[in-house]
Amino acid sequence: MACSSLVKLNASTSPWIGHQSFNQRSRSCRQAAPRRVAVVRAGAYSDELVKTAKTIASPGRGILAIDESNATCGKRLSSIGLDNTEVNRQAYRQLLLTTPGLGQYISGAILFEETLYQSTTDGKKFVDCLREENIVPGIKVDKGLVPLPGSNNESWCQGLDGLASRSAEYYKQGARFAKWRTVVSIPCGPSALAVKEAAWGLARYAGISQDNGLVPIVEPEILLDGDHPIERTLEVAERVWSEVFYYLAENNVMFEGILLKPSMVTPGAEHKERASPDTIAKYTLTMLNRRVPPAVPGIMFLSGGQSEMEATLNLNAMNQSPNPWHVSFSYARALQNSVLKTWQGRPENIEAAQKALLSRAKANSLAQLGRYSADGESDDAKKGMFVKGYTY
Amino acid sequence: MSCFTGKYTDELIANAAYIGTPGKGILAADESTGTIGKRFSSINVENVETNRRAFRELLFTTPGALKYLSGVILFEETLYQKTADGKPFVELLKENGVLPGIKVDKGVVELAGTDGETTTQGLDGLLLRCQKYYEAGARFAKWRAVLKIGPNEPSQLSINENANGLARYAIICQEAGLVPIVEPEILVDGAHDIAKCANVTERVLAACYKALNDHHVLLEGTLLKPNMVTPGSESPKVAPEVVAEYTVRALQRTMPAAVPAVVFLSGGQSEEEATINLNAINKLKTKKPWTLTFSFGRALQQSTLKAWAGKEENLQKAQAAFLTRCKANSEATLGTYQGAGSLSEGASESLHVKDYKY
């Protein structure tokens, strides 16, 4: 992973497996003088990738994740009594993406493919709405989780086939970062196979993304499910991130042009003791300090079923002293829950719903700066959103 | 458990952090008997125990020098030696706030089927030896793995083998209460450019940290002793700022913030070169969540050796030379080194020996 714009001489990797044998020194079978394979690392896009990653990882801002697949979006809509139609999905996303002043607290928005190509009812492209607010549009590029054969009931994430051309198309449409979510389950082990597959898939996706101008968000979600203590989560998280970074390096991914989306290190959802934000911060920062090279510009935590307020408090606790990387949020449910409840699908509630979004976004912005206080939060904000065996 | 915890956990963390105290660094005085012989022969001094003892005493009793050092790496013989007055070296160092360290590897051997690549020996009985060294007063250890850059080097075998050796050594040290210095030296020999060195360094360090993690090593209780990222010895030199940029970037890409400090090896750079590069590294404005300091052997001792020439009447002159280098490197760790007014003899002499073995 040498510097971006230089041709990387990869001779050190001896790309021919088994090329070196005891006969190597006999000139007869030796290849012509020094074999070098030129590999262009993140060629044309490296400067842009670094710039995009830095923009997303700007102080006081984080990511709004609204990349729910149609099926999952359907669940959200039905929770407020709406049918899962394109019109309704468009209306909901419009509400979110046209919130005035959103760019003050939000630096990036992850979209589902459908949304990337949608416009407001006035005909303005969603990507343009975002651009105007200095919010970078991003795109979910994975094709979901499927059972992993030979594992202990675990999953793996699909989506590498055709990823390069899809990514190039998304870039043309205006996306500048991508996201791929794979999962690891502690109750199921995790098995070494599942961890390896999760890490390798992420590494391949990251390399392909960078090659096509998209900053890859690297997301191996360690699911909240389970009754394990926080020490066990730390152990698994360290293992997972060690593999992830090693494979990212093997795939020659440029670390200055990626972002991470980890789960915080917490006890399992069914563990008898809850952990305080300070404890969660301590364990999570320990994990990050042990595993994340400082070259990575930003770490955008997922909320994974925590309540809106929990997610904010925990983020705040992590930002009480300077970190070598921007430590922020990439929240979906933890930003949208109150919004949905306020909207209820009614046009007359749009303004109030947008205010609710701004309010949550602002709270998390303050948390990113380490200045959040929980006074005045609503009861709804405190409600946990853990769903056992959550799939989306 | 995620990583090793044992009865020495707190001590390991405290000692590793102490070695990384800004303004201090390590004197690598762990030349094996054979290697110190080479040094001595260059100044016509006989390689006998009394001379070895005398030279190390010269270094450790230099007035004012020890405050610039957080640690000294010793060879086994030296760990048990005393000053002429009968004070154990280990005690002298400890009294002056310097942690004694010990070289624990047993040298390199060639890897069959490669073109002169090596692995490092020393794992057999290592735990027992480390426990003994701890009892004798050592608080950190060092193990040198060697890799080289060539048309097909470093090979994946060499990288895996050396990384694994370092990781096994590291965890054994921690079990015995010694902070392991992890040293994957990539030799400067060759005609490659600085980008190639960076590429290889990043690959090697990524493999090292993967191995350390797999072996459950407590990163907060370790130190890294890497080469700086430079062009090969047969390539044109670059400015110190360029060395700094490539070196720090390589570390940003591979070294977790949990590791408290980097103690650079000098690897054949002249005394002045090594200091100036270290200074540039510390002046660089970028993310550096670890201390960046020195663990120099030749680059701290060269002019001292020349000034001493084995003669007792040269003691003051030699100690003055040593103090100068210690102070210079201390300033370099703070980015405040102004450059030497007049260099003592030997300070700008390149210390590169092709295909260096020691």
XYZ file of C-alpha atoms in Angstrom:
750
model
C 0.000 0.000 0.000
C 2.605 2.525 -1.033
C 1.655 6.061 -1.809
C -1.236 6.642 -4.078
C -0.076 8.206 -7.280
C 3.133 6.267 -7.673
C 3.373 3.049 -9.538
C 3.722 0.446 -6.870
C 6.435 -2.071 -7.536
C 5.089 -5.275 -6.242
C 8.089 -7.499 -6.686
C 8.248 -8.002 -2.959
C 5.073 -10.046 -3.221
C 6.662 -12.641 -5.523
C 3.371 -13.085 -7.375
C 4.184 -16.480 -8.759
C 3.344 -18.999 -6.039
C 5.969 -21.697 -5.925
C 8.234 -19.659 -8.205
C 11.009 -19.986 -5.731
C 12.355 -23.478 -5.532
C 15.661 -25.099 -4.772
C 16.420 -24.735 -8.461
C 16.081 -21.019 -8.349
C 19.741 -20.314 -8.445
C 20.372 -22.488 -11.494
C 20.303 -20.024 -14.307
C 18.668 -22.399 -16.759
C 15.201 -22.185 -15.356
C 15.473 -18.679 -14.055
C 13.272 -16.044 -15.587
C 14.688 -12.974 -17.256
C 16.099 -10.327 -14.940
C 14.138 -8.780 -12.064
C 10.468 -9.560 -12.439
C 8.357 -6.630 -11.467
C 4.612 -6.317 -11.621
C 3.482 -2.741 -11.734
C 0.375 -2.170 -9.672
C -1.298 1.209 -9.735
C -2.710 1.841 -6.272
C -6.014 3.731 -6.186
C -4.720 5.381 -9.340
C -6.804 8.268 -10.625
C -8.909 8.708 -7.525
C -6.513 8.678 -4.604
C -6.516 12.430 -3.918
C -10.285 12.583 -4.203
C -10.725 9.577 -1.913
C -8.593 11.212 0.771
C -10.493 14.486 0.416
C -13.911 12.786 0.528
C -12.996 10.759 3.589
C -11.762 13.903 5.346
C -14.960 15.777 4.457
C -17.122 13.034 5.905
C -14.922 12.885 8.987
C -15.275 16.604 9.725
C -15.665 17.827 13.305
C -19.209 17.967 14.649
C -20.642 15.892 11.818
C -21.590 12.308 11.117
C -23.494 10.082 8.721
C -27.225 9.651 8.289
C -27.803 6.070 7.179
C -30.970 5.748 5.137
C -29.945 2.827 2.970
C -32.617 0.419 4.131
C -33.448 -2.055 1.400
C -37.007 -1.860 0.112
C -38.042 -4.726 2.340
C -36.575 -3.140 5.440
C -37.925 0.267 4.592
C -41.250 -1.481 4.357
C -40.940 -2.511 7.997
C -40.317 1.087 8.990
C -43.277 2.328 6.989
C -45.633 -0.333 8.262
C -44.715 0.583 11.846
C -46.571 3.825 11.200
C -49.310 2.245 9.149
C -48.022 3.005 5.653
C -47.859 0.668 2.664
C -44.492 -0.189 1.208
C -44.769 1.605 -2.134
C -42.220 3.533 -4.146
C -44.255 6.692 -3.584
C -44.168 6.286 0.167
C -40.476 5.444 0.214
C -39.795 8.482 -1.923
C -41.909 10.675 0.338
C -40.133 9.471 3.435
C -36.664 9.938 2.015
C -37.652 13.358 0.677
C -38.697 14.394 4.167
C -35.298 13.403 5.477
C -33.110 14.690 2.673
C -34.732 18.108 2.293
C -34.474 18.970 5.986
C -33.151 22.537 6.004
C -29.805 22.945 7.718
C -29.125 19.227 7.849
C -25.606 19.752 6.524
C -24.611 21.457 9.731
C -24.630 18.111 11.537
C -24.577 15.557 8.740
C -21.573 15.072 6.474
C -22.755 12.044 4.518
C -25.932 10.156 3.716
C -25.954 6.484 2.764
C -28.622 5.719 0.195
C -30.165 2.581 -1.190
C -29.859 2.193 -4.964
C -33.443 3.233 -5.607
C -32.966 6.457 -3.685
C -29.760 7.387 -5.512
C -31.797 7.745 -8.694
C -34.840 9.459 -7.139
C -35.837 13.112 -7.052
C -38.092 15.334 -4.998
C -41.684 15.810 -6.066
C -40.475 19.088 -7.588
C -38.078 17.146 -9.772
C -34.828 17.972 -7.987
C -32.401 15.065 -7.753
C -31.805 13.833 -4.232
C -28.048 13.831 -4.828
C -28.266 17.518 -5.711
C -30.221 18.303 -2.547
C -27.457 16.655 -0.588
C -24.668 18.356 -2.479
C -26.129 21.742 -1.771
C -25.979 21.026 1.934
C -22.357 19.829 1.634
C -23.522 16.318 2.429
C -21.654 13.605 0.536
C -23.971 11.032 -1.085
C -23.103 7.419 -0.400
C -24.481 4.122 -1.649
C -25.052 0.700 -0.151
C -23.388 -1.736 -2.540
C -23.659 -5.116 -0.855
C -26.335 -7.593 -1.863
C -27.277 -8.779 1.559
C -26.496 -11.676 3.848
C -26.949 -15.330 3.058
C -26.172 -18.482 5.055
C -22.518 -19.479 5.126
C -22.144 -23.182 4.363
C -19.925 -25.105 6.741
C -20.308 -22.519 9.449
C -22.188 -22.603 12.698
C -25.396 -21.089 11.300
C -23.592 -17.920 10.379
C -23.908 -15.573 7.398
C -21.732 -14.084 4.776
C -22.241 -10.988 2.660
C -22.712 -11.144 -1.099
C -22.087 -8.475 -3.721
C -18.656 -8.757 -5.312
C -19.910 -9.882 -8.733
C -20.097 -6.918 -11.055
C -19.202 -4.612 -8.192
C -16.646 -2.680 -10.198
C -19.072 -1.660 -12.925
C -21.868 -0.959 -10.453
C -19.531 1.233 -8.443
C -18.486 3.112 -11.565
C -22.153 3.724 -12.398
C -22.880 4.954 -8.888
C -19.914 7.288 -9.119
C -21.351 8.717 -12.342
C -24.680 9.249 -10.635
C -22.991 11.253 -7.871
C -22.134 8.820 -5.100
C -18.733 9.318 -3.538
C -18.680 6.675 -0.847
C -19.937 3.137 -0.493
C -21.011 0.866 2.290
C -20.927 -2.895 2.739
C -22.333 -4.477 5.859
C -21.335 -7.926 6.968
C -22.079 -9.443 10.354
C -20.399 -11.546 12.979
C -22.375 -13.387 15.624
C -20.915 -14.089 19.040
C -23.527 -16.676 20.100
C -22.592 -18.655 16.971
C -18.889 -18.663 17.869
C -17.939 -16.828 15.833
C -16.218 -19.482 13.781
C -12.819 -18.731 12.285
C -14.399 -19.336 8.888
C -17.053 -16.685 9.386
C -14.555 -14.121 10.614
C -12.191 -14.823 7.741
C -14.960 -14.550 5.173
C -16.298 -11.347 6.669
C -12.846 -9.766 6.656
C -11.890 -10.976 3.184
C -15.167 -9.861 1.618
C -14.753 -6.418 3.121
C -11.177 -6.197 1.894
C -12.106 -7.142 -1.671
C -15.021 -4.718 -1.691
C -12.795 -1.945 -0.340
C -10.193 -2.414 -3.044
C -12.802 -2.411 -5.790
C -14.519 0.680 -4.353
C -11.340 2.704 -4.252
C -10.524 1.653 -7.774
C -13.791 3.226 -8.866
C -13.654 6.453 -6.877
C -15.783 5.477 -3.902
C -14.537 5.732 -0.325
C -15.387 2.350 1.196
C -17.018 2.301 4.603
C -15.828 -0.912 6.189
C -18.580 -2.419 8.353
C -18.182 -5.765 10.118
C -21.066 -5.519 12.563
C -20.629 -7.648 15.629
C -24.257 -8.242 16.480
C -25.599 -7.226 19.845
C -27.378 -10.576 20.233
C -26.160 -12.769 23.059
C -25.696 -12.866 26.800
C -21.949 -12.465 26.803
C -20.038 -9.987 28.956
C -18.241 -6.973 27.558
C -14.845 -8.702 27.856
C -15.951 -11.284 25.334
C -17.112 -8.609 22.933
C -13.702 -6.968 23.228
C -11.982 -10.238 22.458
C -14.075 -10.881 19.365
C -13.835 -7.297 18.159
C -10.058 -7.357 18.430
C -9.916 -10.578 16.466
C -12.256 -9.328 13.764
C -10.483 -5.992 13.267
C -7.070 -7.644 13.249
C -8.196 -9.833 10.338
C -9.920 -6.960 8.593
C -6.867 -4.726 8.618
C -4.552 -7.503 7.591
C -6.662 -8.376 4.570
C -7.186 -4.726 3.700
C -3.398 -4.414 3.628
C -3.077 -7.524 1.466
C -5.557 -6.007 -0.950
C -3.464 -2.849 -1.107
C -6.263 -0.653 0.170
C -5.222 2.940 0.908
C -6.082 3.542 4.558
C -6.220 7.323 4.215
C -9.203 6.779 1.918
C -11.442 4.507 3.984
C -13.843 4.946 6.887
C -14.835 2.370 9.464
C -18.296 1.541 10.743
C -17.777 -0.630 13.802
C -20.192 -1.640 16.492
C -19.362 -0.233 19.910
C -17.939 -2.687 22.417
C -20.826 -3.445 24.773
C -22.127 -6.475 26.660
C -24.565 -8.681 24.742
C -28.166 -7.500 24.726
C -29.227 -10.312 27.059
C -26.351 -9.978 29.485
C -27.526 -9.441 33.028
C -25.569 -6.241 33.580
C -25.831 -3.117 31.509
C -22.692 -1.093 30.990
C -22.403 2.635 31.549
C -21.390 4.960 28.704
C -17.996 5.407 30.364
C -17.394 1.668 30.441
C -18.482 1.294 26.849
C -16.229 4.168 25.877
C -13.270 2.669 27.708
C -13.608 -0.758 26.118
C -14.354 0.621 22.681
C -11.420 3.027 22.713
C -9.131 0.257 23.964
C -10.167 -1.816 20.976
C -9.684 1.036 18.539
C -6.284 1.966 19.957
C -5.162 -1.640 19.625
C -6.418 -2.235 16.114
C -6.999 0.894 14.020
C -3.957 2.461 12.344
C -3.909 6.229 12.761
C -3.942 6.654 8.973
C -7.684 5.910 8.984
C -9.397 9.320 9.091
C -12.758 8.450 10.577
C -14.642 5.913 12.629
C -18.425 6.220 12.256
C -20.162 3.998 14.794
C -23.309 2.062 14.060
C -26.054 2.120 16.645
C -27.154 -1.504 16.194
C -30.281 -1.457 18.318
C -29.256 0.947 21.052
C -31.820 3.609 21.920
C -31.369 7.038 20.358
C -30.162 8.447 23.646
C -27.879 5.533 24.519
C -26.183 5.818 21.147
C -25.623 9.524 21.712
C -24.408 9.176 25.294
C -21.939 6.471 24.342
C -20.568 8.520 21.471
C -20.207 11.483 23.788
C -18.243 9.438 26.320
C -15.799 8.432 23.584
C -15.054 12.009 22.701
C -13.982 13.340 26.071
C -10.345 13.503 24.992
C -8.624 13.710 21.594
C -8.417 10.589 19.450
C -6.103 9.895 16.505
C -9.159 9.479 14.246
C -12.446 11.316 14.004
C -14.884 9.348 16.183
C -18.447 9.906 15.061
C -21.733 8.290 14.105
C -23.401 6.574 11.186
C -26.843 6.016 12.583
C -30.012 4.758 10.962
C -32.567 3.757 13.576
C -30.961 6.008 16.180
C -31.574 9.029 13.991
C -34.855 8.036 12.359
C -36.940 6.607 15.159
C -38.380 9.866 16.477
C -38.725 11.173 12.940
C -40.957 8.303 11.866
C -43.080 8.546 14.976
C -43.566 12.274 14.479
C -44.375 12.022 10.776
C -46.930 9.217 10.891
C -47.144 9.582 7.123
C -49.001 12.884 7.294
C -47.927 15.921 5.244
C -48.926 18.303 7.993
C -46.345 16.650 10.264
C -43.420 17.039 7.877
C -42.020 20.171 9.471
C -42.182 18.713 12.962
C -40.619 15.483 11.746
C -37.767 17.380 10.132
C -37.259 19.262 13.381
C -37.042 15.925 15.176
C -34.350 14.809 12.757
C -32.385 18.005 13.268
C -32.716 17.627 16.989
C -31.254 14.098 16.959
C -28.606 15.106 14.454
C -27.617 18.046 16.617
C -27.439 15.884 19.728
C -25.076 13.508 17.978
C -23.074 16.393 16.598
C -22.559 17.623 20.141
C -21.646 14.097 21.195
C -19.007 14.018 18.461
C -17.538 17.127 20.020
C -17.830 15.632 23.495
C -20.300 18.288 24.603
C -23.612 16.466 24.775
C -25.871 16.556 27.816
C -28.900 14.311 28.277
C -31.123 16.908 29.908
C -34.351 17.451 28.085
C -34.379 14.244 26.079
C -37.810 12.724 25.388
C -38.905 9.302 26.616
C -39.063 8.043 23.075
C -35.412 8.865 22.639
C -34.616 6.601 25.527
C -36.429 3.556 24.191
C -34.240 0.666 23.227
C -34.528 -0.545 19.670
C -32.915 -3.937 20.016
C -34.602 -6.576 17.941
C -33.418 -10.110 18.604
C -32.081 -11.757 15.497
C -32.399 -8.519 13.588
C -32.179 -8.814 9.844
C -32.411 -5.952 7.401
C -8.980 -13.265 26.701
C -8.320 -10.610 24.149
C -4.694 -10.228 25.028
C -2.248 -11.415 27.575
C -2.782 -10.285 31.126
C -0.648 -11.614 33.913
C 1.043 -10.431 37.050
C 3.251 -8.020 35.123
C 0.578 -6.228 33.116
C 0.727 -2.874 34.892
C 4.507 -2.940 35.099
C 4.864 -3.716 31.387
C 2.593 -0.836 30.468
C 4.391 1.568 32.812
C 7.869 0.571 31.622
C 6.975 0.743 27.947
C 5.504 4.190 28.465
C 8.561 5.287 30.454
C 10.925 4.302 27.681
C 8.906 6.570 25.419
C 9.382 9.613 27.656
C 9.864 12.622 25.372
C 13.485 13.757 25.456
C 14.811 10.287 26.182
C 15.755 7.262 24.149
C 17.681 4.030 24.181
C 21.396 3.336 23.935
C 21.850 0.009 22.182
C 25.020 -1.324 23.768
C 24.180 -4.980 23.208
C 26.886 -5.845 20.715
C 27.710 -9.520 21.007
C 31.276 -10.444 21.892
C 32.025 -11.031 18.223
C 30.587 -7.723 17.099
C 32.186 -5.581 19.760
C 35.395 -7.242 18.638
C 34.902 -5.698 15.202
C 34.397 -2.294 16.794
C 37.497 -2.675 18.908
C 39.641 -3.844 16.044
C 38.814 -0.649 14.187
C 40.582 1.252 16.995
C 43.220 -1.382 17.646
C 41.866 -2.451 21.003
C 42.079 -6.060 22.157
C 38.753 -7.845 22.498
C 39.031 -8.987 26.109
C 36.555 -8.819 28.946
C 38.311 -5.995 30.771
C 38.240 -3.800 27.686
C 34.611 -4.560 27.026
C 33.825 -3.721 30.628
C 35.896 -0.568 30.505
C 34.215 0.742 27.362
C 30.713 0.159 28.694
C 31.708 1.806 31.978
C 32.971 4.789 30.003
C 29.538 5.138 28.455
C 27.458 4.586 31.588
C 29.480 6.929 33.785
C 29.545 9.840 31.352
C 28.438 12.740 33.530
C 25.057 14.058 32.477
C 24.442 11.497 29.757
C 22.092 9.140 31.544
C 19.375 11.740 31.877
C 18.942 11.574 28.098
C 18.422 7.829 28.201
C 15.343 5.889 29.275
C 16.939 2.517 28.601
C 20.147 0.734 27.675
C 20.153 -2.599 25.857
C 22.860 -4.888 27.176
C 24.484 -8.083 26.026
C 24.276 -10.907 28.555
C 27.861 -10.495 29.735
C 27.346 -6.825 30.495
C 24.208 -7.469 32.533
C 26.397 -9.087 35.172
C 29.365 -6.707 35.014
C 30.312 -3.955 37.474
C 32.154 -0.646 37.474
C 35.805 -0.562 38.540
C 34.509 0.450 41.992
C 32.432 -2.694 42.170
C 28.976 -1.285 41.496
C 26.822 -3.470 39.243
C 26.035 -1.711 35.973
C 22.393 -2.564 36.449
C 22.318 -0.704 39.742
C 24.140 2.293 38.303
C 21.615 2.538 35.502
C 18.595 2.108 37.727
C 19.810 4.797 40.142
C 19.884 7.173 37.243
C 16.419 6.400 35.947
C 17.601 4.186 33.119
C 15.915 0.828 32.541
C 18.295 -2.046 31.799
C 17.387 -4.124 28.774
C 18.756 -7.364 27.427
C 19.319 -8.803 23.968
C 17.734 -12.247 24.010
C 17.977 -13.527 20.461
C 20.669 -15.953 19.359
C 21.437 -14.535 15.970
C 20.184 -15.298 12.484
C 20.344 -18.402 10.324
C 19.542 -18.768 6.634
C 16.208 -20.007 5.425
C 16.799 -22.884 3.044
C 15.317 -22.358 -0.393
C 15.607 -18.581 -0.248
C 18.240 -16.296 -1.646
C 20.053 -15.518 1.583
C 17.025 -14.643 3.670
C 17.167 -15.397 7.365
C 15.204 -16.179 10.447
C 16.190 -15.410 14.033
C 16.896 -18.068 16.614
C 16.450 -18.040 20.369
C 13.019 -19.324 21.360
C 14.187 -22.522 23.065
C 14.351 -22.026 26.809
C 13.545 -18.352 26.346
C 11.058 -18.100 29.193
C 13.595 -19.388 31.714
C 16.307 -17.065 30.439
C 13.958 -14.081 30.567
C 12.994 -14.897 34.128
C 16.658 -15.006 35.040
C 17.281 -11.700 33.326
C 14.343 -10.152 35.160
C 15.875 -11.313 38.433
C 19.164 -9.725 37.419
C 17.386 -6.406 36.938
C 16.451 -6.307 33.253
C 13.086 -4.806 32.469
C 12.941 -4.940 28.679
C 14.268 -7.199 25.967
C 15.211 -7.021 22.348
C 15.096 -9.467 19.431
C 16.311 -8.523 16.007
C 14.667 -10.006 12.912
C 16.285 -9.189 9.581
C 14.684 -8.821 6.167
C 16.105 -7.579 2.920
C 14.840 -5.984 -0.260
C 15.680 -7.713 -3.499
C 14.038 -8.740 -6.776
C 12.044 -11.413 -4.995
C 12.632 -10.332 -1.441
C 11.337 -10.181 1.137
C 9.537 -13.395 0.348
C 6.246 -14.237 2.001
C 8.062 -17.044 3.815
C 10.609 -14.681 5.291
C 7.932 -12.222 6.338
C 5.752 -14.888 7.951
C 8.647 -16.630 9.649
C 10.181 -13.488 11.098
C 6.837 -12.037 12.163
C 5.942 -15.263 13.911
C 9.308 -15.424 15.658
C 8.896 -11.867 16.891
C 5.403 -12.596 18.170
C 6.450 -15.741 20.065
C 9.405 -13.886 21.572
C 7.155 -10.981 22.539
C 4.580 -12.986 24.434
C 7.239 -15.003 26.249
C 8.894 -11.774 27.383
C 5.634 -10.429 28.695
C 5.053 -13.627 30.633
C 8.417 -12.982 32.306
C 7.917 -9.261 32.985
C 10.108 -7.899 30.214
C 8.812 -5.303 27.740
C 9.608 -6.773 24.307
C 11.141 -4.465 21.726
C 9.913 -5.782 18.398
C 12.609 -5.218 15.781
C 11.901 -6.164 12.149
C 14.901 -4.559 10.480
C 14.663 -4.183 6.737
C 18.247 -3.736 5.592
C 19.096 -0.587 3.711
C 21.252 -2.500 1.201
C 20.129 -2.144 -2.383
C 19.433 0.207 -5.240
C 15.720 0.606 -4.601
C 13.981 3.942 -4.125
C 12.250 5.229 -1.011
C 8.798 4.258 -2.283
C 9.892 0.651 -2.513
C 11.253 0.768 1.014
C 7.941 2.221 2.198
C 5.989 -0.483 0.437
C 8.063 -3.254 1.984
C 8.105 -1.659 5.425
C 4.322 -1.358 5.406
C 3.916 -4.968 4.351
C 6.322 -6.220 6.977
C 4.826 -4.155 9.783
C 1.285 -5.218 8.863
C 2.401 -8.840 9.104
C 4.159 -8.193 12.417
C 1.133 -6.647 14.036
C -1.108 -9.406 12.700
C 1.206 -11.947 14.305
C 1.418 -10.003 17.570
C -2.368 -9.847 17.694
C -2.745 -13.549 16.921
C -0.347 -14.350 19.767
C -2.342 -12.201 22.216
C 0.506 -9.797 22.855
C -0.410 -6.775 24.996
C 0.425 -3.963 22.595
C 0.503 -1.318 25.337
C 3.427 -3.234 26.815
C 5.586 -3.407 23.699
C 7.828 -1.106 21.681
C 8.657 -1.149 17.987
C 12.212 -0.802 16.662
C 11.854 -0.318 12.920
C 14.129 1.045 10.262
C 13.399 4.561 9.067
C 12.031 4.568 5.537
C 14.870 5.652 3.258
C 16.188 4.975 -0.249
C 18.503 1.981 -0.600
C 22.183 2.397 0.179
C 23.041 2.455 -3.528
C 20.427 5.070 -4.374
C 20.710 8.832 -4.136
C 19.885 10.279 -0.749
C 16.750 12.331 -0.105
C 16.041 15.236 2.240
C 15.312 14.466 5.902
C 11.798 15.854 5.450
C 11.132 13.204 2.823
C 12.453 10.461 5.086
C 10.200 11.815 7.804
C 7.117 11.871 5.574
C 7.519 8.318 4.301
C 8.510 6.950 7.684
C 5.650 8.451 9.642
C 3.142 7.531 6.961
C 4.287 3.915 7.065
C 3.723 3.898 10.820
C 0.342 5.623 10.519
C -0.710 2.853 8.180
C 0.417 -0.018 10.364
C 1.065 0.802 13.995
C -1.875 0.978 16.364
C -1.951 3.897 18.799
C -1.901 1.421 21.672
C 1.865 0.998 21.166
C 3.384 3.820 23.227
C 6.618 4.411 21.348
C 8.778 3.787 18.332
C 12.509 3.484 19.001
C 14.187 3.782 15.599
C 17.259 1.829 14.664
C 19.985 3.738 12.855
C 20.989 0.885 10.529
C 24.202 2.282 9.095
C 23.291 5.962 8.949
C 26.022 8.243 10.252
C 25.584 9.737 13.722
C 24.580 13.117 12.346
C 22.295 11.708 9.645
C 20.396 9.598 12.153
C 19.915 12.562 14.458
C 18.806 14.884 11.691
C 16.309 12.355 10.356
C 14.905 11.737 13.820
C 14.584 15.475 14.276
C 12.694 15.833 10.989
C 10.394 12.999 12.006
C 9.512 14.810 15.198
C 9.031 18.144 13.453
C 6.571 16.707 10.948
C 3.072 18.042 11.539
C 0.721 15.110 11.245
C -1.013 12.469 13.356
C 1.603 10.864 15.615
C -0.096 9.219 18.577
C 3.135 7.540 19.730
C 6.495 8.871 20.879
C 9.153 8.702 18.168
C 12.588 8.251 19.631
C 15.892 6.453 19.154
C 17.494 3.133 19.909
C 20.889 3.725 18.428
C 24.014 1.582 18.631
C 26.583 2.699 16.153
C 24.973 6.103 15.761
C 25.551 6.892 19.426
C 28.942 5.268 19.889
C 30.976 5.859 16.758
C 32.722 9.087 17.609
C 33.031 8.030 21.247
C 34.866 4.918 20.146
C 37.207 6.884 17.930
C 37.937 9.428 20.649
C 38.639 6.702 23.225
C 40.917 4.562 21.040
C 41.318 2.314 24.060
C 43.406 4.803 26.011
C 42.601 5.859 29.542
C 43.918 9.383 28.980
C 41.218 9.850 26.334
C 38.414 9.176 28.820
C 37.186 12.760 29.095
C 37.342 13.393 25.372
C 35.437 10.186 24.683
C 32.784 10.922 27.282
C 32.346 14.420 25.871
C 31.689 12.933 22.449
C 29.150 10.537 23.904
C 27.367 13.270 25.830
C 27.160 15.354 22.648
C 25.404 12.581 20.753
C 23.027 11.780 23.615
C 22.018 15.397 23.962
C 21.635 15.818 20.209
C 19.323 12.843 19.942
C 17.360 13.937 22.969
C 16.716 17.233 21.209
C 15.830 15.373 18.051
C 13.034 13.544 19.888
C 11.575 16.957 20.640
C 12.188 18.326 17.157
C 14.498 21.000 18.523
C 17.870 19.839 17.217
C 19.690 22.704 15.537
C 22.404 20.719 13.846
C 25.955 20.332 15.070
C 28.223 23.358 15.003
C 31.310 21.317 14.474
C 31.084 17.609 14.239
C 33.521 15.473 16.125
C 35.510 13.007 14.128
C 33.326 10.203 13.009
C 30.002 11.956 13.451
C 29.355 12.264 9.766
C 30.973 9.002 8.816
C 28.597 6.577 7.204
C 28.283 3.482 9.317
C 26.842 1.348 6.571
C 28.296 -2.104 6.221
C 26.910 -4.068 3.301
C 24.868 -7.086 4.329
C 25.483 -6.260 7.945
C 25.575 -9.157 10.348
C 25.961 -8.773 14.074
